[in-house]
Coordinates of C-alpha atoms in Angstrom, one line a residue:
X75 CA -38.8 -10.1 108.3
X76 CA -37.2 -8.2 105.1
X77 CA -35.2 -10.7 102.8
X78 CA -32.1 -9.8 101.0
X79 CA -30.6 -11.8 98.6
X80 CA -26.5 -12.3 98.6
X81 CA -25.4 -13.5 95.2
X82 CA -21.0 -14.5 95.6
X83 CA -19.2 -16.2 92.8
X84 CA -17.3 -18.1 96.0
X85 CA -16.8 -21.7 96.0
X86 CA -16.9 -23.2 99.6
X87 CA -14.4 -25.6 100.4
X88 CA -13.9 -26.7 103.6
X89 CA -9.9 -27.2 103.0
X90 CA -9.8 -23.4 102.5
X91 CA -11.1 -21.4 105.3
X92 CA -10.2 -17.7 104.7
X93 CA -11.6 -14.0 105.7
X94 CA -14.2 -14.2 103.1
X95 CA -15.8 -17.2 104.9
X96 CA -16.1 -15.2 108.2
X97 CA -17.4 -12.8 107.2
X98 CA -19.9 -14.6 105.2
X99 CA -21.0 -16.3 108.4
X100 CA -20.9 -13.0 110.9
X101 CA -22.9 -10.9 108.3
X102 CA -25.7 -13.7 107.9
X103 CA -25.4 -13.6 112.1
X104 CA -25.7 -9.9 112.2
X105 CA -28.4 -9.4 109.6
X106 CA -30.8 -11.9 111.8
X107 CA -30.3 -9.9 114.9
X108 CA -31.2 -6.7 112.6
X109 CA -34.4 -9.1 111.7
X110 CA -33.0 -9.5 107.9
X111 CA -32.9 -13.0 106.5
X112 CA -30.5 -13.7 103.8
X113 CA -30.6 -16.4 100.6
X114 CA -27.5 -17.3 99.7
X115 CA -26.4 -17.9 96.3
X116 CA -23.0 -20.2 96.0
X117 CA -21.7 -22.5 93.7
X118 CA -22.3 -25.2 95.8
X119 CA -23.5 -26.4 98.9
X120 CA -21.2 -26.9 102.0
X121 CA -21.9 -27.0 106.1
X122 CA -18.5 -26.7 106.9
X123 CA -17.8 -24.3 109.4
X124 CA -21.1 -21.9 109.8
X125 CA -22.3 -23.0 106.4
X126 CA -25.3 -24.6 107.9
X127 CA -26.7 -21.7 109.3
X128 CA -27.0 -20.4 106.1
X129 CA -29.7 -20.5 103.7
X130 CA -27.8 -21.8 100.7
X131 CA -29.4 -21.7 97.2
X132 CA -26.6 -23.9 94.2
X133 CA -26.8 -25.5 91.1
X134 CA -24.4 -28.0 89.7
X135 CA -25.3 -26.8 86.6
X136 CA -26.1 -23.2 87.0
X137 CA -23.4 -20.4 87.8
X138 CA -24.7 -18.3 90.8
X139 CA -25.9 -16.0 88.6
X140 CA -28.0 -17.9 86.1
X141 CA -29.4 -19.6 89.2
X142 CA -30.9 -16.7 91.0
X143 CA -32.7 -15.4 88.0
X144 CA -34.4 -19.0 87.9
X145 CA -35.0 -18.6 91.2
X146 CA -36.1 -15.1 90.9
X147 CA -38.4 -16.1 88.0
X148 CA -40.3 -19.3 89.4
X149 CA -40.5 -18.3 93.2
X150 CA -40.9 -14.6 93.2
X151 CA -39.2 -13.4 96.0
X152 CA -39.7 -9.7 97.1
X153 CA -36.0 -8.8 98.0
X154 CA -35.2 -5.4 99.7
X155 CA -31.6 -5.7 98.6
X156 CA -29.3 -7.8 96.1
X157 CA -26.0 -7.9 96.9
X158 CA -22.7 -9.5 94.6
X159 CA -19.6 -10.7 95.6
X160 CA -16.8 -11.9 93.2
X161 CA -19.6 -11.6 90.4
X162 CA -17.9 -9.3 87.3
X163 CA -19.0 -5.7 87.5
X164 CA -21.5 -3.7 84.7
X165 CA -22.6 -6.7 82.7
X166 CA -26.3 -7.6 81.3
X167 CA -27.1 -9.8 84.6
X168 CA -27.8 -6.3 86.5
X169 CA -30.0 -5.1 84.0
X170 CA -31.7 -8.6 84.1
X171 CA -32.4 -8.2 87.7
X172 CA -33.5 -4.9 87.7
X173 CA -36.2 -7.2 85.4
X174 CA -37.4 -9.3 87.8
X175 CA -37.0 -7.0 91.3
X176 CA -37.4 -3.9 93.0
X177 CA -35.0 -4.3 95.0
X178 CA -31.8 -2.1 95.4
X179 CA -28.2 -3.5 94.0
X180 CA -25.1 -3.1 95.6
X181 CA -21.7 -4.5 94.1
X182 CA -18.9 -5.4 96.0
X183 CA -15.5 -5.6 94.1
X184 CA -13.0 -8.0 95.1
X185 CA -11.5 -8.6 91.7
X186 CA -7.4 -7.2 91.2
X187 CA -6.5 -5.8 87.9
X188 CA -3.6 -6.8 85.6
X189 CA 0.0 -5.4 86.3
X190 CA 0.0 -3.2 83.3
X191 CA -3.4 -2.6 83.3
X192 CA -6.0 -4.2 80.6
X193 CA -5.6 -4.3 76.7
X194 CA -6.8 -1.1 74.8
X195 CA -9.7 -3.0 73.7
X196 CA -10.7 -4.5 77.2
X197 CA -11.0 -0.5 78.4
X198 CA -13.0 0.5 75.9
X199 CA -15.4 -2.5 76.0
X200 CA -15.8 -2.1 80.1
X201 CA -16.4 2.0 79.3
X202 CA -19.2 0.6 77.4
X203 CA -20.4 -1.7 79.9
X204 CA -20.8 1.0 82.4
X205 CA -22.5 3.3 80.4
X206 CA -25.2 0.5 79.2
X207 CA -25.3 -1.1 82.9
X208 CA -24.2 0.8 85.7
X209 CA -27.3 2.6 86.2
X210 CA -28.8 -0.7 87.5
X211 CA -26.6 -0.7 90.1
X212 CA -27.2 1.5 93.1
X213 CA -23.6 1.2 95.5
X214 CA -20.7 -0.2 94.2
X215 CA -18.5 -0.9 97.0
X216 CA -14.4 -1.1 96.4
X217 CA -12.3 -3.5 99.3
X218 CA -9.6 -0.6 98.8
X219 CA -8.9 2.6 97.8
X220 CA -7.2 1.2 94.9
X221 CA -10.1 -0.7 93.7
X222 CA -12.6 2.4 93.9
X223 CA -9.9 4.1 91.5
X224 CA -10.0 0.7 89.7
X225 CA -13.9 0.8 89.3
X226 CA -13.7 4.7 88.4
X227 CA -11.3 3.9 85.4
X228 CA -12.8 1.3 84.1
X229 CA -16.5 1.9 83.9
X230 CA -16.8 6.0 84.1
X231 CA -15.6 8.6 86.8
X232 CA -19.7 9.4 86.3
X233 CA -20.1 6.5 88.7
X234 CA -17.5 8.8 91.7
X235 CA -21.2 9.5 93.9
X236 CA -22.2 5.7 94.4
X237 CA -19.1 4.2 94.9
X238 CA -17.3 3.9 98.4
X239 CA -14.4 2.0 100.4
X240 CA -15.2 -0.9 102.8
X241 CA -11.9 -2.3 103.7
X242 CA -11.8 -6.2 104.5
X243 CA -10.8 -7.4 107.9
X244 CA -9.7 -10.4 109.8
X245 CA -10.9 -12.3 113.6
X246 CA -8.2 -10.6 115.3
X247 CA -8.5 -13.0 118.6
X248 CA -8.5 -16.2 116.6
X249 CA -5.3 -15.5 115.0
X250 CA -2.4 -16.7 117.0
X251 CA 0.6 -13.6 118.1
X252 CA 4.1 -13.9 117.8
X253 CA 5.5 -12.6 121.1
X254 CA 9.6 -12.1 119.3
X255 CA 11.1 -12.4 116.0
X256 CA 14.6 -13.6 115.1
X257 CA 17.2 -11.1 114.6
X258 CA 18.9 -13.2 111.9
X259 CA 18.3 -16.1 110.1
X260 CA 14.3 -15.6 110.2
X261 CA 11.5 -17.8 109.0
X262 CA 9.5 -17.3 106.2
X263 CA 6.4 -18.5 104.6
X264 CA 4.4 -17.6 101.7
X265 CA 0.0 -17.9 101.8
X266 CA -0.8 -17.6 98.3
X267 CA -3.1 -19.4 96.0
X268 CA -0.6 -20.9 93.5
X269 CA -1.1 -19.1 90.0
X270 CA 1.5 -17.0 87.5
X271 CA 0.0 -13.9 88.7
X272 CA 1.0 -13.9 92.6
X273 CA 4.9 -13.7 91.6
X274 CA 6.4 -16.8 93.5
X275 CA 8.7 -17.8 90.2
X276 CA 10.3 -14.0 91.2
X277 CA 11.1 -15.0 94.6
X278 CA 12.5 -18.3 93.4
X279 CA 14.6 -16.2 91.4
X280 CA 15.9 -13.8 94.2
X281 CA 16.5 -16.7 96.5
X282 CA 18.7 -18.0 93.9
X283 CA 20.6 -15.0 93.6
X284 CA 21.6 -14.9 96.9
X285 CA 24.9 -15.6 98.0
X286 CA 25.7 -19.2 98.3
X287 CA 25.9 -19.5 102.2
X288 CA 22.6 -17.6 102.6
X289 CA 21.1 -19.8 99.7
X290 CA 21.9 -23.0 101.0
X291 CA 20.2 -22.0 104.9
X292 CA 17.3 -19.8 104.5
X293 CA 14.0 -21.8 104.7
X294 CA 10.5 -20.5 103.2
X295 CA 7.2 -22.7 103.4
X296 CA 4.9 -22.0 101.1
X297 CA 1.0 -22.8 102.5
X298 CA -1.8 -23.2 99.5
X299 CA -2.1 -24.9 95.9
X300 CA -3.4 -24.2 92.4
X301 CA -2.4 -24.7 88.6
X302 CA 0.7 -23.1 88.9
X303 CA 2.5 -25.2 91.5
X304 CA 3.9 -27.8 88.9
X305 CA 5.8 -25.2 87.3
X306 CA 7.1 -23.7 90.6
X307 CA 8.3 -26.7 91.6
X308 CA 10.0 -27.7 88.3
X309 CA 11.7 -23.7 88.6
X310 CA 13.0 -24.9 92.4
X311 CA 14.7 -28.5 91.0
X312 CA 15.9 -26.5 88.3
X313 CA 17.9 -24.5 90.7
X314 CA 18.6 -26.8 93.1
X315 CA 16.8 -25.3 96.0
X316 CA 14.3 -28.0 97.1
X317 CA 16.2 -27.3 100.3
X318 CA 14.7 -24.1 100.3
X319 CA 10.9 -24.4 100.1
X320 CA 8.6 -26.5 101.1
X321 CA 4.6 -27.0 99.6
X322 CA 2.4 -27.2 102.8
X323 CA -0.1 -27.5 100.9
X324 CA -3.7 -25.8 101.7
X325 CA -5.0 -24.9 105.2
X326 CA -7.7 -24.0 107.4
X327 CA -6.0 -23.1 110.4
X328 CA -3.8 -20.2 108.9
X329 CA -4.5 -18.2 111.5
X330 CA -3.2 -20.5 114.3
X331 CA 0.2 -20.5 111.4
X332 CA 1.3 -17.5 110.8
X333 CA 2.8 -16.6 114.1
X334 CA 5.4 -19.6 113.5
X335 CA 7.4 -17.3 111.2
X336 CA 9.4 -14.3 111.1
X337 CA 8.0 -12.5 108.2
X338 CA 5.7 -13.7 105.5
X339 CA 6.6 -13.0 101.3
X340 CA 3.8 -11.9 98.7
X341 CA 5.2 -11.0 95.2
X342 CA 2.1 -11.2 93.6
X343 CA 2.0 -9.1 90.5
X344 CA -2.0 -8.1 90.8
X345 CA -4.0 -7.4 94.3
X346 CA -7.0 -5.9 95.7
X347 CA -6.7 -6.5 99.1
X348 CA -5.1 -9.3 101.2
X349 CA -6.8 -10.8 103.6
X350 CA -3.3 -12.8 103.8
X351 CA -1.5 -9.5 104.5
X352 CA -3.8 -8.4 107.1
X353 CA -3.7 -11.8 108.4
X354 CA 0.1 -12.1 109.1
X355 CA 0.2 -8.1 110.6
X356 CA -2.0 -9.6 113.1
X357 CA 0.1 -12.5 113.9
X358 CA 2.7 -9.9 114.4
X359 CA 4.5 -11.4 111.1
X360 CA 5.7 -8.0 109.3
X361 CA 5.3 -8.8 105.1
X362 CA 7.4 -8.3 102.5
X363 CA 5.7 -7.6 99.6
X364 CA 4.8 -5.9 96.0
X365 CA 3.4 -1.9 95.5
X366 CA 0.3 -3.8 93.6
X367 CA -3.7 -2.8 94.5
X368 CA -4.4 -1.9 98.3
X369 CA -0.8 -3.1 99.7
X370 CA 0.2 0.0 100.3
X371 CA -2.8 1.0 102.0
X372 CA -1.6 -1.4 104.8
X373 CA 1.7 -1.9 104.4
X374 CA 4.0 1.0 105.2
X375 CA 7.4 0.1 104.0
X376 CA 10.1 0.1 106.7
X377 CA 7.6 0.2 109.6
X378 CA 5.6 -2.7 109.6
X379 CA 7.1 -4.4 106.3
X380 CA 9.0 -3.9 103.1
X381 CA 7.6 -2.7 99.7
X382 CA 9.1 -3.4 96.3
X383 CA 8.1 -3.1 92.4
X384 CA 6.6 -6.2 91.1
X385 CA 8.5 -8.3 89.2
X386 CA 11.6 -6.6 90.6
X387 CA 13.6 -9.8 92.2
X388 CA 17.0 -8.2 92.1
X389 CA 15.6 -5.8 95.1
X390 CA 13.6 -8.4 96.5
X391 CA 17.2 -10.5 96.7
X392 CA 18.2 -7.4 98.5
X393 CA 15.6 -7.0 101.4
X394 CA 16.1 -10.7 102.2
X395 CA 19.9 -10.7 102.1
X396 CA 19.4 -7.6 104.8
X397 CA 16.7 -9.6 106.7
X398 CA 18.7 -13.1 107.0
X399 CA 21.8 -11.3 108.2
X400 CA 19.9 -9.2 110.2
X401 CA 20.5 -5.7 108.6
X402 CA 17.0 -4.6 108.5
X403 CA 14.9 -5.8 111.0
X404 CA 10.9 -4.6 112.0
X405 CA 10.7 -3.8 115.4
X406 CA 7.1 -2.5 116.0
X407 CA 3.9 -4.9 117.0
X408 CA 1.9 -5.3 113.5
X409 CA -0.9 -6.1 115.7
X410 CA -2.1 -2.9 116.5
X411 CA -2.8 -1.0 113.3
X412 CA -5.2 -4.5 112.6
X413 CA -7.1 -4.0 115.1
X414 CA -7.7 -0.7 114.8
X415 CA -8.4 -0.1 111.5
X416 CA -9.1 -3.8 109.7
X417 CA -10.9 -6.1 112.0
X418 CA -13.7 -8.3 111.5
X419 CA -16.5 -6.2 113.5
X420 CA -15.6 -3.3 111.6
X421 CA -16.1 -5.0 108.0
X422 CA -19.4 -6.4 109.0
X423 CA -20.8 -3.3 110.5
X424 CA -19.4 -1.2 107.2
X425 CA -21.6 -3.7 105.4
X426 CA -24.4 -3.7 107.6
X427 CA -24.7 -0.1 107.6
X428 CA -25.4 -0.2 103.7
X429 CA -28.8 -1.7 104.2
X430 CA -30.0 -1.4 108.1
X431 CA -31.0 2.3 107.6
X432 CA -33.7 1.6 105.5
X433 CA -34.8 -2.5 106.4
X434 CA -35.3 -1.1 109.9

């Protein structure tokens, strides 16, 4: 049986059920019909879900990272292929690997980039990076258009020929449809882990700016948690709009969620490709949300949601004003284009075909 190796900077919680963990669990199923067996390396151990199918390698102690080259170093392993996930791109680990195995390196990068991009010094230091390391990486894999362009950029356009798109995708029949939405007065609810950098303080700010009548009816849940949510809910007393939104909290079942609103809000101000997004089309739940990373890949504004600049709350106060009274409305099925072109299947197969060529 060839062995790969599957190194993700992921931590498995069993409150937080998402894409990722799918896929995780699908891949692992495909590789052993393909007669590839796969060690795992997480941050910690979990059977949740499909987690104990897995063969998970942790260390309380050690990062993913440092933990697979002890592993590497006291067991041996003959690998055919290593394989990263939300591990940091070009940096002396790969060149440590290429130390202790054969085997061929493939980089998948999930990671967004800043709004305005990274400090002068930060680009000069990654452009250094990739020159010293990327040559011990064979494929680097982007979730998006935008994040090839983003890998491109900031480690050399040298690296154009080993570098290629594999979009994410979703369990399209485990994710609940809305049959109708609500011509006026719609439902909304945000899916966003709570941090400065997915925008939520803006749409507190264009909810407050709308006119009275509106502002004291529409209703927005907001499903997740993270450092950030004592300060969005100190912004929300401040304005008096506790009426407003709601904290849900964290959930598994999303996918059985979504389709109980209308349309779901992401003003984050830095992407790479949501899972959330593709999530909520497939619900039938159009999105309103930012021109940031691979949205615009997905979303095509006015069809199947609404696209504004980041940051940019006066216009966002606009496209809900227009939605609540119901001025702008989506009509089409979000479904489709989900199934089509972002499923599940499709992202496992993509993955698949990056080693099954040459393990078979």
């Amino acid at each position: 049986m060839t062995k790969i190796a599957i190194i993700c900077q992921y931590e498995l919680l069993p409150e937080r059920v998402g894409g990722m963990d799918y896929f995780f669990w699908d891949f692992n199923k495909r590789c052993k019909e393909k007669g590839i067996e796969i060690d795992w390396f997480f941050p910690n151990q979990s059977n949740h879900g499909q987690y104990s199918n897995l063969n998970i390698y942790s260390n309380a102690t050690k990062s993913p990272e440092t933990n697979f080259l002890s592993f590497c170093q006291e067991n041996k392993p003959e690998y055919a292929y290593i394989i990263t996930h939300f591990v940091e791109l070009c940096t002396p680990f790969f060149s440590k690997i290429s130390k202790l195995s054969k085997a061929k390196i493939i980089a998948v990068d999930h990671n967004p980039r800043p709004l305005n991009g990274y400090p002068f010094k930060k680009r000069i230091n990654k452009k250094l990076k990739g020159f010293l390391f990327a040559k011990y990486i064979d494929v680097f894999v982007g979730v998006s258009d935008y994040t090839v362009n983003a890998i491109l950029q900031d480690f050399g356009s040298h690296l154009k020929s080993k570098t290629q798109t594999i979009y994410n995708g979703v369990i399209i029949d485990s994710i609940l449809v809305r049959e109708s939405r609500a011509d006026i007065k719609p439902h909304f609810l945000v899916a966003s882990h709570l941090r400065e950098s997915k925008g939520i303080q803006d749409l507190i700010d264009a909810v407050n700016a709308l006119p009275k009548p509106i502002r004291e009816d529409i209703k927005i849940d907001i499903y997740g948690d993270g450092p950030y949510k004592e300060k969005l809910a100190e912004k929300i007393k401040q304005f008096d709009l506790e009426k407003c939104f709601v904290f849900m909290g964290s959930k598994a079942n999303l996918n059985e969620i979504f389709s109980q609103y209308d349309y779901m809000l992401q003003p984050t101000h830095m992407e790479c490709f949501s899972l959330s997004i593709l999530e909520s089309l497939a619900a039938n739940v159009p999105v309103i949300t930012t021109a940031v990373g691979g949205n615009t890949e997905v979303i095509t504004n006015k069809e199947n949601g609404y696209i504004f600049e980041a940051k940019d709350s006066k216009t966002l106060t606009t496209i809900l004003e227009d939605i609540y009274l119901g001025n702008k409305k989506i009509s089409i099925n979000t479904r489709e284009l989900i199934a089509n072109s972002f499923s599940l299947p499709k992202m496992v197969e993509n993955h698949l075909k990056l080693i099954v060529a040459e393990t078979n």
